[in-house]
mmCIF file of C-alpha atoms in Angstrom:
data_model
loop_
_atom_site.group_PDB
_atom_site.id
_atom_site.type_symbol
_atom_site.label_atom_id
_atom_site.label_comp_id
_atom_site.label_asym_id
_atom_site.label_seq_id
_atom_site.Cartn_x
_atom_site.Cartn_y
_atom_site.Cartn_z
ATOM 1 C CA MET K 1 0.381 -0.181 0.244
ATOM 2 C CA THR K 2 1.122 3.183 -1.066
ATOM 3 C CA SER K 3 1.753 5.752 1.636
ATOM 4 C CA HIS K 4 -0.251 8.736 1.172
ATOM 5 C CA PRO K 5 -0.264 12.610 2.933
ATOM 6 C CA ARG K 6 -3.721 11.510 4.397
ATOM 7 C CA SER K 7 -2.549 8.034 5.528
ATOM 8 C CA GLN K 8 0.308 9.567 7.012
ATOM 9 C CA PHE K 9 -2.307 11.830 8.907
ATOM 10 C CA VAL K 10 -4.173 8.552 10.470
ATOM 11 C CA GLU K 11 -2.322 6.711 11.795
ATOM 12 C CA ALA K 12 -0.250 10.316 13.386
ATOM 13 C CA ARG K 13 -3.644 11.103 14.689
ATOM 14 C CA THR K 14 -4.141 7.460 15.715
ATOM 15 C CA HIS K 15 -0.662 7.281 17.208
ATOM 16 C CA ALA K 16 -0.514 10.886 19.702
ATOM 17 C CA ALA K 17 -4.830 9.806 20.418
ATOM 18 C CA ARG K 18 -3.281 5.971 22.088
ATOM 19 C CA GLU K 19 -0.408 7.599 23.963
ATOM 20 C CA ARG K 20 -2.721 9.959 25.544
ATOM 21 C CA THR K 21 -4.478 7.878 26.415
ATOM 22 C CA ASP K 22 -1.714 6.273 27.468
ATOM 23 C CA GLN K 23 -0.876 8.543 29.758
ATOM 24 C CA GLN K 24 -4.133 9.688 31.282
ATOM 25 C CA GLN K 25 -4.384 6.013 32.196
ATOM 26 C CA ARG K 26 -0.760 6.607 34.345
ATOM 27 C CA ALA K 27 -2.406 9.405 35.532
ATOM 28 C CA VAL K 28 -5.038 8.304 37.223
ATOM 29 C CA ARG K 29 -2.746 5.473 38.656
ATOM 30 C CA THR K 30 -0.604 7.676 40.577
ATOM 31 C CA VAL K 31 -3.837 9.707 41.713
ATOM 32 C CA ALA K 32 -4.859 6.383 42.943
ATOM 33 C CA GLY K 33 -2.720 5.680 44.635
ATOM 34 C CA GLN K 34 -1.490 8.857 46.303
ATOM 35 C CA ALA K 35 -5.840 9.288 46.816
ATOM 36 C CA ARG K 36 -6.827 8.793 50.644
ATOM 37 C CA ASP K 37 -9.871 7.747 49.531
ATOM 38 C CA HIS K 38 -12.650 8.130 47.461
ATOM 39 C CA THR K 39 -14.321 11.153 47.297
ATOM 40 C CA GLU K 40 -10.024 12.859 47.515
ATOM 41 C CA PHE K 41 -9.308 10.297 44.170
ATOM 42 C CA THR K 42 -12.610 11.699 42.582
ATOM 43 C CA ALA K 43 -11.076 15.617 43.184
ATOM 44 C CA MET K 44 -7.740 14.888 41.867
ATOM 45 C CA LEU K 45 -8.481 13.805 38.801
ATOM 46 C CA SER K 46 -10.976 15.887 37.961
ATOM 47 C CA MET K 47 -8.584 19.068 38.717
ATOM 48 C CA LEU K 48 -6.613 17.935 36.358
ATOM 49 C CA GLY K 49 -8.889 17.288 33.941
ATOM 50 C CA LEU K 50 -9.197 13.531 33.818
ATOM 51 C CA GLU K 51 -12.695 12.244 35.608
ATOM 52 C CA GLN K 52 -13.371 11.044 32.217
ATOM 53 C CA CYS K 53 -11.178 8.429 32.363
ATOM 54 C CA MET K 54 -13.312 6.528 34.942
ATOM 55 C CA SER K 55 -16.702 7.759 33.729
ATOM 56 C CA SER K 56 -16.958 3.908 32.073
ATOM 57 C CA PRO K 57 -14.864 0.677 32.669
ATOM 58 C CA THR K 58 -15.347 0.315 29.323
ATOM 59 C CA PRO K 59 -16.376 3.824 26.768
ATOM 60 C CA LEU K 60 -17.190 3.691 23.473
ATOM 61 C CA GLY K 61 -13.320 4.702 22.520
ATOM 62 C CA ARG K 62 -12.467 1.024 24.067
ATOM 63 C CA ARG K 63 -14.941 -0.409 22.420
ATOM 64 C CA LEU K 64 -14.252 1.297 18.569
ATOM 65 C CA ALA K 65 -10.462 0.029 19.478
ATOM 66 C CA VAL K 66 -11.696 -3.505 19.827
ATOM 67 C CA TYR K 67 -13.836 -3.722 17.432
ATOM 68 C CA VAL K 68 -11.732 -2.221 14.680
ATOM 69 C CA ASP K 69 -8.807 -4.809 15.614
ATOM 70 C CA HIS K 70 -11.421 -7.309 15.017
ATOM 71 C CA VAL K 71 -12.700 -6.487 11.795
ATOM 72 C CA ALA K 72 -9.248 -5.363 10.650
ATOM 73 C CA ALA K 73 -8.279 -9.069 11.008
ATOM 74 C CA ALA K 74 -11.097 -10.407 9.143
ATOM 75 C CA VAL K 75 -9.945 -7.497 6.367
ATOM 76 C CA GLY K 76 -6.981 -8.480 6.663
ATOM 77 C CA VAL K 77 -5.686 -4.627 7.027
ATOM 78 C CA PRO K 78 -2.396 -4.389 9.595
ATOM 79 C CA THR K 79 -2.997 -2.835 13.173
ATOM 80 C CA GLU K 80 -0.637 -0.108 11.763
ATOM 81 C CA ALA K 81 -2.987 0.741 9.061
ATOM 82 C CA THR K 82 -5.515 1.243 10.938
ATOM 83 C CA GLY K 83 -6.848 4.444 12.809
ATOM 84 C CA TYR K 84 -9.783 5.569 15.389
ATOM 85 C CA GLU K 85 -11.248 9.057 16.796
ATOM 86 C CA VAL K 86 -13.929 9.508 19.282
ATOM 87 C CA SER K 87 -14.127 13.268 19.841
ATOM 88 C CA ASP K 88 -18.320 14.952 18.190
ATOM 89 C CA THR K 89 -18.635 11.568 15.874
ATOM 90 C CA ALA K 90 -17.444 7.901 16.686
ATOM 91 C CA THR K 91 -14.915 7.149 13.392
ATOM 92 C CA ALA K 92 -12.738 4.451 12.137
ATOM 93 C CA TYR K 93 -9.880 4.792 9.104
ATOM 94 C CA LEU K 94 -8.387 0.924 7.671
ATOM 95 C CA GLY K 95 -5.859 1.615 4.823
ATOM 96 C CA LEU K 96 -7.325 -1.209 2.070
ATOM 97 C CA ASP K 97 -4.323 -2.551 -0.302
ATOM 98 C CA ARG K 98 -6.918 -2.379 -2.089
ATOM 99 C CA ARG K 99 -7.740 -0.617 -5.251
ATOM 100 C CA LEU K 100 -10.154 -0.228 -8.493
ATOM 101 C CA PRO K 101 -10.057 -1.012 -12.162
ATOM 102 C CA SER K 102 -11.523 1.813 -13.032
ATOM 103 C CA ARG K 103 -9.496 4.511 -10.401
ATOM 104 C CA PRO K 104 -5.745 2.269 -10.599
ATOM 105 C CA ASP K 105 -3.939 5.338 -9.067
ATOM 106 C CA HIS K 106 -5.364 5.934 -6.271
ATOM 107 C CA ASP K 107 -5.775 3.376 -2.694
ATOM 108 C CA LEU K 108 -8.679 2.926 -0.727
ATOM 109 C CA MET K 109 -9.794 3.689 2.084
ATOM 110 C CA LEU K 110 -13.052 1.652 4.763
ATOM 111 C CA LEU K 111 -13.981 3.918 7.031
ATOM 112 C CA TRP K 112 -16.576 4.535 9.621
ATOM 113 C CA ASP K 113 -18.599 6.459 10.850
ATOM 114 C CA GLU K 114 -21.448 6.120 14.372
ATOM 115 C CA ARG K 115 -24.062 7.210 11.843
ATOM 116 C CA LEU K 116 -22.731 5.942 8.698
ATOM 117 C CA GLY K 117 -22.115 2.693 9.436
ATOM 118 C CA TRP K 118 -18.565 0.875 7.100
ATOM 119 C CA TYR K 119 -17.965 2.606 3.449
ATOM 120 C CA VAL K 120 -15.519 2.408 0.681
ATOM 121 C CA ALA K 121 -13.905 5.276 -0.303
ATOM 122 C CA VAL K 122 -11.435 5.877 -3.111
ATOM 123 C CA GLU K 123 -8.034 8.103 -1.174
ATOM 124 C CA THR K 124 -7.497 11.042 -2.709
ATOM 125 C CA THR K 125 -5.601 14.170 -1.264
ATOM 126 C CA PRO K 126 -6.125 15.560 1.349
ATOM 127 C CA ALA K 127 -7.633 18.395 0.332
ATOM 128 C CA GLU K 128 -10.311 16.717 -0.813
ATOM 129 C CA GLY K 129 -13.301 14.530 0.753
ATOM 130 C CA PRO K 130 -12.737 10.443 0.068
ATOM 131 C CA ALA K 131 -15.121 10.175 -3.098
ATOM 132 C CA VAL K 132 -17.604 7.080 -1.400
ATOM 133 C CA VAL K 133 -17.967 3.774 -4.023
ATOM 134 C CA ALA K 134 -20.019 2.176 -1.533
ATOM 135 C CA TYR K 135 -22.235 2.016 1.094
ATOM 136 C CA LEU K 136 -22.224 -1.786 3.033
ATOM 137 C CA ASP K 137 -26.047 -2.559 4.036
ATOM 138 C CA GLY K 138 -27.890 -2.829 7.692
ATOM 139 C CA ASP K 139 -26.717 -2.148 11.020
ATOM 140 C CA THR K 140 -24.012 0.524 11.641
ATOM 141 C CA VAL K 141 -22.263 -2.486 14.267
ATOM 142 C CA PRO K 142 -21.952 -5.553 11.856
ATOM 143 C CA THR K 143 -19.987 -8.655 12.520
ATOM 144 C CA PRO K 144 -16.299 -8.561 11.279
ATOM 145 C CA ASP K 145 -17.019 -11.087 8.804
ATOM 146 C CA ALA K 146 -20.056 -9.350 7.416
ATOM 147 C CA VAL K 147 -17.440 -6.046 6.803
ATOM 148 C CA ALA K 148 -15.225 -8.495 5.330
ATOM 149 C CA ARG K 149 -17.785 -9.497 3.342
ATOM 150 C CA PHE K 150 -18.468 -6.564 1.743
ATOM 151 C CA VAL K 151 -15.252 -5.872 0.720
ATOM 152 C CA THR K 152 -14.677 -8.453 -1.014
ATOM 153 C CA ASP K 153 -17.840 -7.972 -2.513
ATOM 154 C CA LEU K 154 -16.649 -5.211 -4.195
ATOM 155 C CA ALA K 155 -12.990 -6.135 -4.976
ATOM 156 C CA SER K 156 -14.919 -8.715 -7.121
ATOM 157 C CA ASP K 157 -17.496 -5.956 -8.804
ATOM 158 C CA ARG K 158 -20.566 -7.315 -6.875
ATOM 159 C CA SER K 159 -23.666 -5.407 -5.926
ATOM 160 C CA ALA K 160 -22.896 -2.197 -4.129
ATOM 161 C CA THR K 161 -24.913 0.189 -2.292
ATOM 162 C CA ARG K 162 -24.009 3.809 -3.541
ATOM 163 C CA ILE K 163 -26.506 5.756 -1.326
ATOM 164 C CA ARG K 164 -27.315 5.367 2.483
ATOM 165 C CA PRO K 165 -29.658 7.798 4.179
ATOM 166 C CA VAL K 166 -27.487 8.711 7.492
ATOM 167 C CA SER K 167 -29.084 7.392 10.501
ATOM 168 C CA PRO K 168 -30.838 9.480 13.609
ATOM 169 C CA PRO K 169 -28.004 9.932 15.947
ATOM 170 C CA THR K 170 -27.320 6.626 18.300
ATOM 171 C CA ASP K 171 -26.956 6.444 21.785
ATOM 172 C CA ARG K 172 -23.138 6.254 22.592
ATOM 173 C CA ALA K 173 -23.813 3.579 25.962
ATOM 174 C CA GLU K 174 -25.733 1.955 23.270
ATOM 175 C CA LEU K 175 -23.568 1.831 20.489
ATOM 176 C CA ALA K 176 -20.767 0.723 23.145
ATOM 177 C CA THR K 177 -23.008 -2.205 24.260
ATOM 178 C CA ARG K 178 -23.602 -3.161 20.487
ATOM 179 C CA MET K 179 -19.818 -3.523 19.649
ATOM 180 C CA GLY K 180 -19.434 -5.232 23.226
ATOM 181 C CA ALA K 181 -21.813 -7.852 21.975
ATOM 182 C CA VAL K 182 -20.100 -7.942 18.365
ATOM 183 C CA CYS K 183 -16.309 -7.662 19.796
ATOM 184 C CA PRO K 184 -15.235 -9.045 23.942
ATOM 185 C CA VAL K 185 -13.742 -6.381 25.136
ATOM 186 C CA PRO K 186 -10.215 -8.660 26.580
ATOM 187 C CA ALA K 187 -10.038 -8.524 29.882
#
């Protein structure tokens, strides 16, 4: 797979997000070791802006990370070609090593969005938005095997949905629960 500026940016952003999460977890462990009781522990986390780190033992970010890892394994994408982010919108990126005959100079990417589900797009320049090729119909959190079949079917020129209606916002706790049901979080 060719390294494009967009994929380099996604990789760097993913690495930075993982580093930030690791630092936050170390800070929470340090605070836990220094606090005299739960009240002090909570107050110290609040002062450091880390209260969100203890809000749920399995937040959407952790569920999404596991889900993306499972999908990447099913599709055959190495971990270093993946990325995910939970901000105002939860999203994921998987760089595919496939190309379309109609655009042989452009890599394909498999994208996920909490409202759109999975879709395949052609990588373009960073100034352009991705050119969507097809959407995976159905649930926004399908099984990894269903996503792999979608990618295989698309590469084989089997039918693909070109238009997908935007779903209403999903409750993030429900989204995390659905991801946990499809791909359990390791202990």
